[in-house]
PDB file of C-alpha atoms and ligand atoms in Angstrom:
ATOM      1  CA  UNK A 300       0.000   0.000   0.000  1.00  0.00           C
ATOM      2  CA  UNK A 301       1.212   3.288  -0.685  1.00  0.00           C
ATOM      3  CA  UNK A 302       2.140   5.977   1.501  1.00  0.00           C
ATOM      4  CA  UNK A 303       0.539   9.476   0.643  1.00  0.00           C
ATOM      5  CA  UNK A 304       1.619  12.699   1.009  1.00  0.00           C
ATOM      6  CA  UNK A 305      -0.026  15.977   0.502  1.00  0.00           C
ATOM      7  CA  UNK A 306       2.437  18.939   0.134  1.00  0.00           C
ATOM      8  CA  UNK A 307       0.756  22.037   0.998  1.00  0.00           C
ATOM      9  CA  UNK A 308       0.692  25.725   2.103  1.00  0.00           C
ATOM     10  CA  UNK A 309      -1.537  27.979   1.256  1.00  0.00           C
ATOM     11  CA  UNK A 310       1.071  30.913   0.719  1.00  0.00           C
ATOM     12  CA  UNK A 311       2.187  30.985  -3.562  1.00  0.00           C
ATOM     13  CA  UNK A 312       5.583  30.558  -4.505  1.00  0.00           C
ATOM     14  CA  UNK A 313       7.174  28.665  -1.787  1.00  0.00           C
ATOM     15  CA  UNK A 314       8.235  25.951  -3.869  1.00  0.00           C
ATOM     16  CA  UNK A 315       5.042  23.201  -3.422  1.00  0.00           C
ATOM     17  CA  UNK A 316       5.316  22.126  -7.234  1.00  0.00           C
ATOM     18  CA  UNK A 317       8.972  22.266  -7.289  1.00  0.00           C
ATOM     19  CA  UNK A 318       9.322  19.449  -4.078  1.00  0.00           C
ATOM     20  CA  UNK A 319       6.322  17.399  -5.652  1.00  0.00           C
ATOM     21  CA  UNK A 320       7.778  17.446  -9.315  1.00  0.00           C
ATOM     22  CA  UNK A 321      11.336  16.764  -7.750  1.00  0.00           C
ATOM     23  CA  UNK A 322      10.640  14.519  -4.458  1.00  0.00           C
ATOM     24  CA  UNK A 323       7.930  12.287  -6.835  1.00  0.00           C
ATOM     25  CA  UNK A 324      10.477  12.030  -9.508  1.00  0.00           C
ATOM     26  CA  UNK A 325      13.600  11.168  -6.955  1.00  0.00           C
ATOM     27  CA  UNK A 326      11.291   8.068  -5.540  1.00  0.00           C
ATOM     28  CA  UNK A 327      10.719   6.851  -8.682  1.00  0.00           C
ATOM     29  CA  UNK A 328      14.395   7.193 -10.058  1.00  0.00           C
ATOM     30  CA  UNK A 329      15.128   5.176  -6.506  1.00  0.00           C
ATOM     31  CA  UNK A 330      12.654   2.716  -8.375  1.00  0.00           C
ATOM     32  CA  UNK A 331       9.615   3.188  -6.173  1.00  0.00           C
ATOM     33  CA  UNK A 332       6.365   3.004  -7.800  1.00  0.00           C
ATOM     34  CA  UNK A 333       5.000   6.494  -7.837  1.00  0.00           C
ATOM     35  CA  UNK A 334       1.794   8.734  -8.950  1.00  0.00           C
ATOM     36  CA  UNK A 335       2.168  12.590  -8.880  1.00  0.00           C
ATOM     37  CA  UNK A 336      -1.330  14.013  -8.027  1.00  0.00           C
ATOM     38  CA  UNK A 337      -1.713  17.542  -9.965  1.00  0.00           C
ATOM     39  CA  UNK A 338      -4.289  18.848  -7.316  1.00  0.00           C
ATOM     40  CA  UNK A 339      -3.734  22.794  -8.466  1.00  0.00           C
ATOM     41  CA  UNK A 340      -6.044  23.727 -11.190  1.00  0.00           C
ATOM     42  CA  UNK A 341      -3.084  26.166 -12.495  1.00  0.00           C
ATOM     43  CA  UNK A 342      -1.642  22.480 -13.168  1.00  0.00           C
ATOM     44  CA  UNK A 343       2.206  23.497 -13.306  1.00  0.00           C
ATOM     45  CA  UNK A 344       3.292  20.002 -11.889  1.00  0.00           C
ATOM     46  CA  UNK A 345       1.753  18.551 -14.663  1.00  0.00           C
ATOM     47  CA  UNK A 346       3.043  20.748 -17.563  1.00  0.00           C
ATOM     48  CA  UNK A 347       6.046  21.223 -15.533  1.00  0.00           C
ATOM     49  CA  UNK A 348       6.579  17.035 -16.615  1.00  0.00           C
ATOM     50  CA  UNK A 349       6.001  18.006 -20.003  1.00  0.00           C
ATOM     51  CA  UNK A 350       2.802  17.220 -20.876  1.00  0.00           C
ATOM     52  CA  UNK A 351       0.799  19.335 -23.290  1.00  0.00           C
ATOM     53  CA  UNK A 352      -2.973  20.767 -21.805  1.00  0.00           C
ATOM     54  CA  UNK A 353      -3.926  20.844 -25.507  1.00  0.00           C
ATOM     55  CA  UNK A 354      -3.741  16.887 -25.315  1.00  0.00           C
ATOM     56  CA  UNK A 355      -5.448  16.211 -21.896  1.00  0.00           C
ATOM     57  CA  UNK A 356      -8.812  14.633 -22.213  1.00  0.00           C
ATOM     58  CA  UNK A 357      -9.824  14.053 -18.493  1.00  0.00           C
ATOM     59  CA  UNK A 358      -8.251  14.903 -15.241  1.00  0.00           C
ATOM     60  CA  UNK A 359      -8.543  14.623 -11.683  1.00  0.00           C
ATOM     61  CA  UNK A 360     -11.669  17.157 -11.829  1.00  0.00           C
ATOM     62  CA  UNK A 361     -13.078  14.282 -13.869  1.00  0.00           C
ATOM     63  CA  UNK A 362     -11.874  11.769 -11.516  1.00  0.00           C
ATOM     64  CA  UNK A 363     -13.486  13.601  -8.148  1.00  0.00           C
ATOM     65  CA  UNK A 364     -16.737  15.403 -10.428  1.00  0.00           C
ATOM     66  CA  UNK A 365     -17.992  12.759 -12.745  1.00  0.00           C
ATOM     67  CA  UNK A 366     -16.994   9.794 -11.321  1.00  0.00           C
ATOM     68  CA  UNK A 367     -14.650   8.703 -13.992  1.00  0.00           C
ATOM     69  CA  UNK A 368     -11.698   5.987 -12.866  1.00  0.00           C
ATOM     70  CA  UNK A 369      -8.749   7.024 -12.199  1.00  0.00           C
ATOM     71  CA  UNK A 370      -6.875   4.483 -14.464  1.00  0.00           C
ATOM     72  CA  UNK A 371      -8.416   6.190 -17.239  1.00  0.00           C
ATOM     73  CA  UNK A 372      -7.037   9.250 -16.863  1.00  0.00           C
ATOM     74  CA  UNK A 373      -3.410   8.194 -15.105  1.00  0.00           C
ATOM     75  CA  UNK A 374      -0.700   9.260 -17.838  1.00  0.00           C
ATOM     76  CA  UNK A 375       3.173   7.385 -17.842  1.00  0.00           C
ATOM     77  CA  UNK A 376       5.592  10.217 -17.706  1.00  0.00           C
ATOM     78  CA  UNK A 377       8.994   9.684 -19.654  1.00  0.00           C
ATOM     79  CA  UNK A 378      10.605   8.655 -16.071  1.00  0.00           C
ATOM     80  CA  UNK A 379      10.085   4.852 -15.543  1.00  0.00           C
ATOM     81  CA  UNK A 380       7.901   4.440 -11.932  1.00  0.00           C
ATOM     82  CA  UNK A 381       6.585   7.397 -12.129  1.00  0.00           C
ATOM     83  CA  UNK A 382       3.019   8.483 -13.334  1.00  0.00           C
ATOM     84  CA  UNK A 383       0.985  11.816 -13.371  1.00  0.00           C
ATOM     85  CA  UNK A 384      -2.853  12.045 -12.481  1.00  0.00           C
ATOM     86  CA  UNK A 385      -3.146  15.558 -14.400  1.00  0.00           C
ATOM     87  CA  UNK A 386      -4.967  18.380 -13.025  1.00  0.00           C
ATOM     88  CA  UNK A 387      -6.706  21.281 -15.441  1.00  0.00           C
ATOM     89  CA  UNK A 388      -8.219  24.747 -14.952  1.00  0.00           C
ATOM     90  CA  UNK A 389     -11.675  22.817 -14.640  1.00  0.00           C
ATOM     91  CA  UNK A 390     -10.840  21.714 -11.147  1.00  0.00           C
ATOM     92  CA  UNK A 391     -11.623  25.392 -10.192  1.00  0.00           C
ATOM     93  CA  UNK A 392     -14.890  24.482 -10.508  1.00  0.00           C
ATOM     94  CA  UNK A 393     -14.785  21.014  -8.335  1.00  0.00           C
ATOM     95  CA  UNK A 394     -14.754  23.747  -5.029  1.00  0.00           C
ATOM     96  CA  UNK A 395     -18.492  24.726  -6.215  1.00  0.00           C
ATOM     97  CA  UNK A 396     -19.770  21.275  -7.835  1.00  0.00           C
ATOM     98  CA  UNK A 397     -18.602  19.359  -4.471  1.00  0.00           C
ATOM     99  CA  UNK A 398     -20.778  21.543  -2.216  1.00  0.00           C
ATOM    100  CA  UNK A 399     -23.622  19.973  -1.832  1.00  0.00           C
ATOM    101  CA  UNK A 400     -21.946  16.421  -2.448  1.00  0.00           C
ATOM    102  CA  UNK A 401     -22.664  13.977   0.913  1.00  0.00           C
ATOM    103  CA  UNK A 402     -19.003  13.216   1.619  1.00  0.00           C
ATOM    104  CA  UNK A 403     -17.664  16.440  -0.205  1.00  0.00           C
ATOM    105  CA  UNK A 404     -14.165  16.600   1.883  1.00  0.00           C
ATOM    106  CA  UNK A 405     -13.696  12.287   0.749  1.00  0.00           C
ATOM    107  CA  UNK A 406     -14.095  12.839  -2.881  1.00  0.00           C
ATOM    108  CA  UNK A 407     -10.103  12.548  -3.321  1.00  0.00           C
ATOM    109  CA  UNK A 408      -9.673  10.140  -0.981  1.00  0.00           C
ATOM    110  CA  UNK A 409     -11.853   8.223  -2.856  1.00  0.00           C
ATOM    111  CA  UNK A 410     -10.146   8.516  -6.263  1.00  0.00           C
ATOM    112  CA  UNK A 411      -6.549   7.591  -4.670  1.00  0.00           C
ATOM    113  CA  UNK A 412      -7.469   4.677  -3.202  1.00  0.00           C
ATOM    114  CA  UNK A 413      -9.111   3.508  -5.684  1.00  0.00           C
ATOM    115  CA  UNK A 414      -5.369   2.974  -6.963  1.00  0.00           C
ATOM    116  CA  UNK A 415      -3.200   2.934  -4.130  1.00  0.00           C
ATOM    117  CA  UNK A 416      -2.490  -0.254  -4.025  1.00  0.00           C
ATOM    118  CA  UNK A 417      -0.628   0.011  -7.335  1.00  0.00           C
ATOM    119  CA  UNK A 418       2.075   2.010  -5.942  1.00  0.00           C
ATOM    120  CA  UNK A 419       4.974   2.776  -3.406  1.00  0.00           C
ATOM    121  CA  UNK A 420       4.032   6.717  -2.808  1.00  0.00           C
ATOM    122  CA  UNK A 421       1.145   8.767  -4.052  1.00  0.00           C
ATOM    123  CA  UNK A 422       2.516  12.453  -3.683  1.00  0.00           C
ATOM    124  CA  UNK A 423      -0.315  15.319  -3.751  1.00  0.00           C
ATOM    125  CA  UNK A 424       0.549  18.970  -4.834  1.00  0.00           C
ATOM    126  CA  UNK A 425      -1.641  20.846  -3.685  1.00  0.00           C
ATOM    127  CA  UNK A 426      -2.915  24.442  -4.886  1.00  0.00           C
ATOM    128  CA  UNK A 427      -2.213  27.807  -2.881  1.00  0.00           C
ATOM    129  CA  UNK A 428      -5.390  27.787  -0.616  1.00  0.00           C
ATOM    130  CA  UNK A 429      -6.745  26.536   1.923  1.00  0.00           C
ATOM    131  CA  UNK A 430     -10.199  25.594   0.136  1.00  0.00           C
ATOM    132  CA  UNK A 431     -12.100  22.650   0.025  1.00  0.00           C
ATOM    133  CA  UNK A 432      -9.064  20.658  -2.763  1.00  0.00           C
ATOM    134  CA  UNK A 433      -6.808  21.193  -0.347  1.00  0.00           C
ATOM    135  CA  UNK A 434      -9.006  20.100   2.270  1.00  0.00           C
ATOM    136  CA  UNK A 435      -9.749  16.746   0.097  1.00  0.00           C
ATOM    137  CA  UNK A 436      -6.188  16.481   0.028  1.00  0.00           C
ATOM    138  CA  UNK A 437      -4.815  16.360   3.807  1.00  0.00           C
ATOM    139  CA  UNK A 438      -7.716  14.393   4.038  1.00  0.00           C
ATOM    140  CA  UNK A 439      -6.860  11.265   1.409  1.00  0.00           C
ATOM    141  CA  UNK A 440      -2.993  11.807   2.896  1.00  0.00           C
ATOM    142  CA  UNK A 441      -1.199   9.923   5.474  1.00  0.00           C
ATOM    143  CA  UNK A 442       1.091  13.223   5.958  1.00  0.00           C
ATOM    144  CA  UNK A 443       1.917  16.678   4.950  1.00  0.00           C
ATOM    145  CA  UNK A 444       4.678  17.850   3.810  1.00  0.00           C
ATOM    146  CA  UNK A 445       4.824  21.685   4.176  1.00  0.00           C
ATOM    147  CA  UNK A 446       7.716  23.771   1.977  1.00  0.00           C
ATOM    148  CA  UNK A 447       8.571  27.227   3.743  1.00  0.00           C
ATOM    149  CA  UNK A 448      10.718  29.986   1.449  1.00  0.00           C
ATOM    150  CA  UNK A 449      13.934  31.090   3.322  1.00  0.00           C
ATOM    151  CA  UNK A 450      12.825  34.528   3.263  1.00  0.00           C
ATOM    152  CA  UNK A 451      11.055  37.440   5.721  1.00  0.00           C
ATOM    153  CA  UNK A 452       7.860  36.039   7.126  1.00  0.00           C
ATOM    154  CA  UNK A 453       8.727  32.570   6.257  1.00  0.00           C
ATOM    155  CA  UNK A 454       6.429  31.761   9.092  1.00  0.00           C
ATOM    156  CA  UNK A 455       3.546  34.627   7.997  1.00  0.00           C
ATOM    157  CA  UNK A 456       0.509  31.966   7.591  1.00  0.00           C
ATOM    158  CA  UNK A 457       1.546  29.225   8.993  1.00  0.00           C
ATOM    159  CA  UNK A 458      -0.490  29.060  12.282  1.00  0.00           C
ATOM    160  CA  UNK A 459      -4.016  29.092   9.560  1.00  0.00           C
ATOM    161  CA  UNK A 460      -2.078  26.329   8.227  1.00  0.00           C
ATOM    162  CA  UNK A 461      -1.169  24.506  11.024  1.00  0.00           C
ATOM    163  CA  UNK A 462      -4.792  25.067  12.457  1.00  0.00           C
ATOM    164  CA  UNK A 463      -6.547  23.549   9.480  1.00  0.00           C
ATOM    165  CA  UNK A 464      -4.522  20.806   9.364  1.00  0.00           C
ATOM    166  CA  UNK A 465      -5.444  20.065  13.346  1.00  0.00           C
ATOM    167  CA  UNK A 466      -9.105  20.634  12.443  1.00  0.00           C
ATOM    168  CA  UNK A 467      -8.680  17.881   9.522  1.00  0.00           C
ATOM    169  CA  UNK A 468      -6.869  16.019  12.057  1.00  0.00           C
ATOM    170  CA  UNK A 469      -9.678  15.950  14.551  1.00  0.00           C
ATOM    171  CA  UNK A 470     -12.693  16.211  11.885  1.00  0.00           C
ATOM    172  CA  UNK A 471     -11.845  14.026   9.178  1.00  0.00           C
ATOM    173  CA  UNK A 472      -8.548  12.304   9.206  1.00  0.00           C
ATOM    174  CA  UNK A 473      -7.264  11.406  12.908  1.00  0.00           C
ATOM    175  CA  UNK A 474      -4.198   9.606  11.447  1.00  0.00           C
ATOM    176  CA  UNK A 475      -2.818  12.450   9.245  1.00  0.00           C
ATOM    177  CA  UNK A 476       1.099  13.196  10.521  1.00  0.00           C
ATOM    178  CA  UNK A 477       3.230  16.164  10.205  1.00  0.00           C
ATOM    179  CA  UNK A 478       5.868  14.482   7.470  1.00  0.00           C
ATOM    180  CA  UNK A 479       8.268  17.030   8.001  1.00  0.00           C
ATOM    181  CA  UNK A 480       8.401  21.126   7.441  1.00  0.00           C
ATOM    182  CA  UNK A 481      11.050  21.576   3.917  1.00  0.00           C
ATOM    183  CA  UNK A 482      13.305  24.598   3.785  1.00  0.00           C
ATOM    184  CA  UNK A 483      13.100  25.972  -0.001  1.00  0.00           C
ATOM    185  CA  UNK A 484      15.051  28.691  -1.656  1.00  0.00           C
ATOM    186  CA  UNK A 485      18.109  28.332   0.791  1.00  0.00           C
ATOM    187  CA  UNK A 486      20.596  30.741   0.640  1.00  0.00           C
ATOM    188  CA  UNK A 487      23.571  30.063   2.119  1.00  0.00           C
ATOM    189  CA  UNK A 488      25.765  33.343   1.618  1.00  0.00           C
ATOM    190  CA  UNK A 489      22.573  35.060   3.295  1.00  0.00           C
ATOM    191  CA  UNK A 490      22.911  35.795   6.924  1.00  0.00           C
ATOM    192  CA  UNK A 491      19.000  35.898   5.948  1.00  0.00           C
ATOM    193  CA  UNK A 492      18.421  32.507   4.941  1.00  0.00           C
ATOM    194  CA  UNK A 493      20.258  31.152   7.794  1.00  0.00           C
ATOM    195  CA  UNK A 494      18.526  33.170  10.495  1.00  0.00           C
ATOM    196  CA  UNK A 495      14.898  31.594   9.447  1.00  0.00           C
ATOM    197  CA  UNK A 496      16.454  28.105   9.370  1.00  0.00           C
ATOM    198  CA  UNK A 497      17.593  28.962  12.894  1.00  0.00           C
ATOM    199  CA  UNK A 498      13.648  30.558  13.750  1.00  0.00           C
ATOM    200  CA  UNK A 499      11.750  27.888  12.170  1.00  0.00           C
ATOM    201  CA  UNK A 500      13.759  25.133  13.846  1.00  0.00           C
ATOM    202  CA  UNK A 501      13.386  26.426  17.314  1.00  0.00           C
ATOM    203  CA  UNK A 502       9.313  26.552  16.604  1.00  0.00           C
ATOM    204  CA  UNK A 503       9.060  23.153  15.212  1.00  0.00           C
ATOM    205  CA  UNK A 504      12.380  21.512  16.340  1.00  0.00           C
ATOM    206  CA  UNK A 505      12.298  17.570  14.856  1.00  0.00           C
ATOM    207  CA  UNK A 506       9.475  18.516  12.111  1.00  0.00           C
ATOM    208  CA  UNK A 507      11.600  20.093  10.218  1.00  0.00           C
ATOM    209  CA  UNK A 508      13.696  17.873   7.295  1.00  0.00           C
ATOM    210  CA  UNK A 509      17.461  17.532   7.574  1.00  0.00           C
ATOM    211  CA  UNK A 510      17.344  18.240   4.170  1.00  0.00           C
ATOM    212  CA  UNK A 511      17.453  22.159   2.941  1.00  0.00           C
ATOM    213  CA  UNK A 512      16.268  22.662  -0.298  1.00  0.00           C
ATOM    214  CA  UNK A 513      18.919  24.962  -1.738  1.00  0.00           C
ATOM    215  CA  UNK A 514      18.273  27.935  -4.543  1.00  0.00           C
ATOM    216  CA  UNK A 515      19.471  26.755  -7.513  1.00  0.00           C
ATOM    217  CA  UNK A 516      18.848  27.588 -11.062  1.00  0.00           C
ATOM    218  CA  UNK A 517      18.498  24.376 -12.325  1.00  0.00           C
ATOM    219  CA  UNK A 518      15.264  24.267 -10.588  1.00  0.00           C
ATOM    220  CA  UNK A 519      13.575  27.064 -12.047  1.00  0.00           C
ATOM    221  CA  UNK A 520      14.902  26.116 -15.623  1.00  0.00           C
ATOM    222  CA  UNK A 521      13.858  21.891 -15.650  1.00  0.00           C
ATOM    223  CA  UNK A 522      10.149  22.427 -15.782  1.00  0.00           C
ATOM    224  CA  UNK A 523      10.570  24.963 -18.755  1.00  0.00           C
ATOM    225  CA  UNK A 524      12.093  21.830 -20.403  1.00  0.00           C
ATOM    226  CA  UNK A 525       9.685  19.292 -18.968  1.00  0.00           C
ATOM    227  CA  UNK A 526      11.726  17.639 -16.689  1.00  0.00           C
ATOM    228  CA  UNK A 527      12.409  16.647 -13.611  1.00  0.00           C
ATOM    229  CA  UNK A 528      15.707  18.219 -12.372  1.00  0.00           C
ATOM    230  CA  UNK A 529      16.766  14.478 -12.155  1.00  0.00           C
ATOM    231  CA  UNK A 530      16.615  14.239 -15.930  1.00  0.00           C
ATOM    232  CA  UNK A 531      17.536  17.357 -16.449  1.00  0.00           C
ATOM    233  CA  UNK A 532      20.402  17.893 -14.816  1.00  0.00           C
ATOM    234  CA  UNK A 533      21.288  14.823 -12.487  1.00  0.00           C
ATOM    235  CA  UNK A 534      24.836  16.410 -10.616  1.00  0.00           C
ATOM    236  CA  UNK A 535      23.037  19.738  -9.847  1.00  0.00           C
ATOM    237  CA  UNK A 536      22.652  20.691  -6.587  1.00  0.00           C
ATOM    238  CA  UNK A 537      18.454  20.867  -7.014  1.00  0.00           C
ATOM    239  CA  UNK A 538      18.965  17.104  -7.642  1.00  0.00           C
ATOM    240  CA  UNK A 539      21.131  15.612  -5.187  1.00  0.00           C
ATOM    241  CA  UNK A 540      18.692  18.029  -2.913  1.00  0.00           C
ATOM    242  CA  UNK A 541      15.519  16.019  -3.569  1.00  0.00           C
ATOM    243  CA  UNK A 542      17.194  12.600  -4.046  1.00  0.00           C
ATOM    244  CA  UNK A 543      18.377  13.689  -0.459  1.00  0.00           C
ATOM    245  CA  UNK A 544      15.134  14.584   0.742  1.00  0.00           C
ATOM    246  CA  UNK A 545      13.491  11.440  -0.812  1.00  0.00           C
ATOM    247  CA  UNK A 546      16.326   9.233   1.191  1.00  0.00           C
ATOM    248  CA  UNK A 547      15.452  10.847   4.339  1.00  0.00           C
ATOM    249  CA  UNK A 548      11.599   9.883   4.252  1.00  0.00           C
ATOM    250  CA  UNK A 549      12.812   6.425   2.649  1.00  0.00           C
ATOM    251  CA  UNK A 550      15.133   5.586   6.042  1.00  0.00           C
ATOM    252  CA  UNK A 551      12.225   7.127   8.315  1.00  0.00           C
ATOM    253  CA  UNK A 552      10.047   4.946   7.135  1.00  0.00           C
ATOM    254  CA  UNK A 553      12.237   1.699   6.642  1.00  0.00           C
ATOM    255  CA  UNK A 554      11.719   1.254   3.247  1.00  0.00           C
ATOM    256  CA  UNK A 555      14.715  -1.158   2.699  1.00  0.00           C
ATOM    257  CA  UNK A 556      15.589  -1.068  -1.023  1.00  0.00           C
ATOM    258  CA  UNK A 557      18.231   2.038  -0.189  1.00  0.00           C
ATOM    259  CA  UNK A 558      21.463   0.348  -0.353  1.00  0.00           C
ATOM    260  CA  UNK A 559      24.792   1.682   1.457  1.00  0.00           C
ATOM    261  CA  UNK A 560      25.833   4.113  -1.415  1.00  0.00           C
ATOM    262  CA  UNK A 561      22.300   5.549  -1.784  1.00  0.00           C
ATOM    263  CA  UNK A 562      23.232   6.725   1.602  1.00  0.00           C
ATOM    264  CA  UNK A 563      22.571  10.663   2.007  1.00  0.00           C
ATOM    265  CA  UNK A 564      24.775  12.775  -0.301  1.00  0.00           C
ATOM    266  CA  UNK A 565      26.576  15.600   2.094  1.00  0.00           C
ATOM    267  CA  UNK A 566      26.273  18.774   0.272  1.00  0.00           C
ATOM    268  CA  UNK A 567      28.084  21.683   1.020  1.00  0.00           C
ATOM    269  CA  UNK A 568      26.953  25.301   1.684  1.00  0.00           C
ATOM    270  CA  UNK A 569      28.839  27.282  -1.585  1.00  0.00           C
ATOM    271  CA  UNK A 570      27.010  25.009  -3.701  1.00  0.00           C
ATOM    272  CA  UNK A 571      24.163  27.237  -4.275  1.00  0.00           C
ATOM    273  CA  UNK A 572      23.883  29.567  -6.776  1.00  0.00           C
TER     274      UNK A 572
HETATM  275  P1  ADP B1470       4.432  26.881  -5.416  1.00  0.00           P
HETATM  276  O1  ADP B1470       4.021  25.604  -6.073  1.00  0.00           O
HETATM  277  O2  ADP B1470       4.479  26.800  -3.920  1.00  0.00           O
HETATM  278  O3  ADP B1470       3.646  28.065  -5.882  1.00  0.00           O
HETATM  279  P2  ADP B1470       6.813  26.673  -7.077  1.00  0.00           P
HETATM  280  O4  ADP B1470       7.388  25.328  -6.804  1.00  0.00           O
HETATM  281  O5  ADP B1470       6.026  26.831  -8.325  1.00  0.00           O
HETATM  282  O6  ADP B1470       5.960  27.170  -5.825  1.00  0.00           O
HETATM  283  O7  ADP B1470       8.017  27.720  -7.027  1.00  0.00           O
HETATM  284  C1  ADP B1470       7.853  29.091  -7.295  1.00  0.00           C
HETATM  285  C2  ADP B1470       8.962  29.565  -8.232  1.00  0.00           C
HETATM  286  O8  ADP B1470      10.224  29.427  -7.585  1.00  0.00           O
HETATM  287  C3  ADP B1470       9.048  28.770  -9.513  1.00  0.00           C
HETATM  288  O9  ADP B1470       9.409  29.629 -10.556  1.00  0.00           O
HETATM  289  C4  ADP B1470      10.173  27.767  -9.234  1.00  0.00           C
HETATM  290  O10 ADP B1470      10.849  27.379 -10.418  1.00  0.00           O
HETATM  291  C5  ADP B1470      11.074  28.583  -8.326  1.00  0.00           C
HETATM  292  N1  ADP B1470      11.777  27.719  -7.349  1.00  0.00           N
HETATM  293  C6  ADP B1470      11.233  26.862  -6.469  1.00  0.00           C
HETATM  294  N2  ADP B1470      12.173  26.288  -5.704  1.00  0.00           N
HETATM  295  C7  ADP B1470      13.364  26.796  -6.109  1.00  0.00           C
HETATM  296  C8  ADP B1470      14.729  26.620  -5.701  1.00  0.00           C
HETATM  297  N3  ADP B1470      15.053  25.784  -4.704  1.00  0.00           N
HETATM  298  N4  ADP B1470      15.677  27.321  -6.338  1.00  0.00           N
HETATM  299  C9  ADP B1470      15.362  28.177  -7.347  1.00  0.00           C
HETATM  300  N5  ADP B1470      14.115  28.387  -7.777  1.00  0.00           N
HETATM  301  C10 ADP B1470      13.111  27.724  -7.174  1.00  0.00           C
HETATM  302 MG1   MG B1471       2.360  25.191  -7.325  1.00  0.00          MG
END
């Protein structure tokens, strides 16, 4: 059965589509069966793997609106182990339809496990809200994974966050965990970046990932191209980031494929552009 994780926060920018593109693709390139779910009607994780929105027939709005199975609409992306339930602008309109639906905050739930089974992780990127996807999200997840910007007010918004994800927690989905707060957009020649590494660890202490997501251009260039930063550009320091971050939630959880030289990569601060 496959673990699933929702990576959310409701702030823009802060590098959600970036981790679930990169983190999705590392776990499949460490040949774990995994499904991206595109839940962000602006759908950049799934053009940001290169598919066309000209070409796609149904999505998950079809999936969670009109009851149409999953497997139908699951595409293979060019990186073995890893597939793409695509998202389009139409799930705007899923907030509205669901309203009056019975089990409106299950609808997504619903839809992934009606396939979990088939893979290793199901990872969720989720739009910049707080709305009723996102809800339908944390709800069909086993954990969150929240990405917060090494920048002023990295922590501005958090506490809504944090507070819907209890209410979820109590409401709808007692077993839903805290995977881990990610540092994105790390700076290390910023006295900056390091002070709100230093402010968000003393809040949250062992949430937050060993692994820091470091700024690199790489990151911002890949989905212009398609790719993963894996297949884009393997030795970059984006890469070895989220192959890092994907070996740290493979060792928490005991998945025992890793072998001793998939070990964690160390990574050193000057590396970042
Ligand atoms: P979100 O999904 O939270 O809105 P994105 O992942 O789309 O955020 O990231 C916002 C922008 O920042 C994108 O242009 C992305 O390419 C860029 N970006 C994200 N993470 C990094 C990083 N570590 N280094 C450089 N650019 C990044
Ligand atoms: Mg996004």
């Amino acid at each position: 059965m496959a673990r699933i994780i929702a990576i959310a926060n409701q702030k823009g920018g802060v590098g959600k589509t970036t981790s679930a593109i990169n983190l999705a693709s590392s776990l499949a390139v460490l040949e774990y069966k995994t499904l991206l779910v595109d839940a962000d009607p602006q759908a950049n994780s799934t053009t940001g793997l290169g598919f066309d929105l000209r070409n796609i027939q149904q999505s998950l709005y079809d999936c969670m609106v009109n009851d149409v199975q999953p497997r139908d609409v699951i595409l293979e992306s060019d990186t073995p182990n890893l597939k793409v339930l695509p998202s389009h602008i139409d799930l705007v309109g899923a907030e509205l339809e669901l309203i009056n639906h019975p089990n409106r905050e299950r609808v997504m739930k619903q839809v992934i496990d009606a396939v979990k089974d088939e893979y290793d992780f199901v990872i969720v990127d989720c739009s910049p809200s707080l709305g009723l996807i996102t809800v339908n999200a944390l709800v069909a997840s086993h954990s969150v994974i929240i990405p917060v910007q090494c920048e002023f007010f990295a922590l501005e918004g958090l506490g809504k966050l944090l507070n819907t994800i209890k209410i979820v927690q109590s409401r709808l989905n007692t077993d839903l965990e805290i995977e881990g707060i990610l540092m994105t957009m790390y700076d290390g020649r910023l006295r900056l970046s390091n002070q709100v590494v230093d402010e968000v660890k003393q809040h949250f202490e062992e949430s937050v990932f060993n692994t820091i997501i470091h700024r690199n251009t790489k990151l911002g260039e890949a989905p212009s191209f398609g790719k993963s930063v894996i297949m884009y550009d393997a030795m970059s320091t984006g890469a070895i980031n989220y192959l890092n971050l994907a070996k740290e939630i493979l060792q928490k959880h005991n998945f025992t494929k890793i072998n001793q030289e998939d070990k964690i990569l160390a990574i050193n601060d000057d590396q970042s552009e």
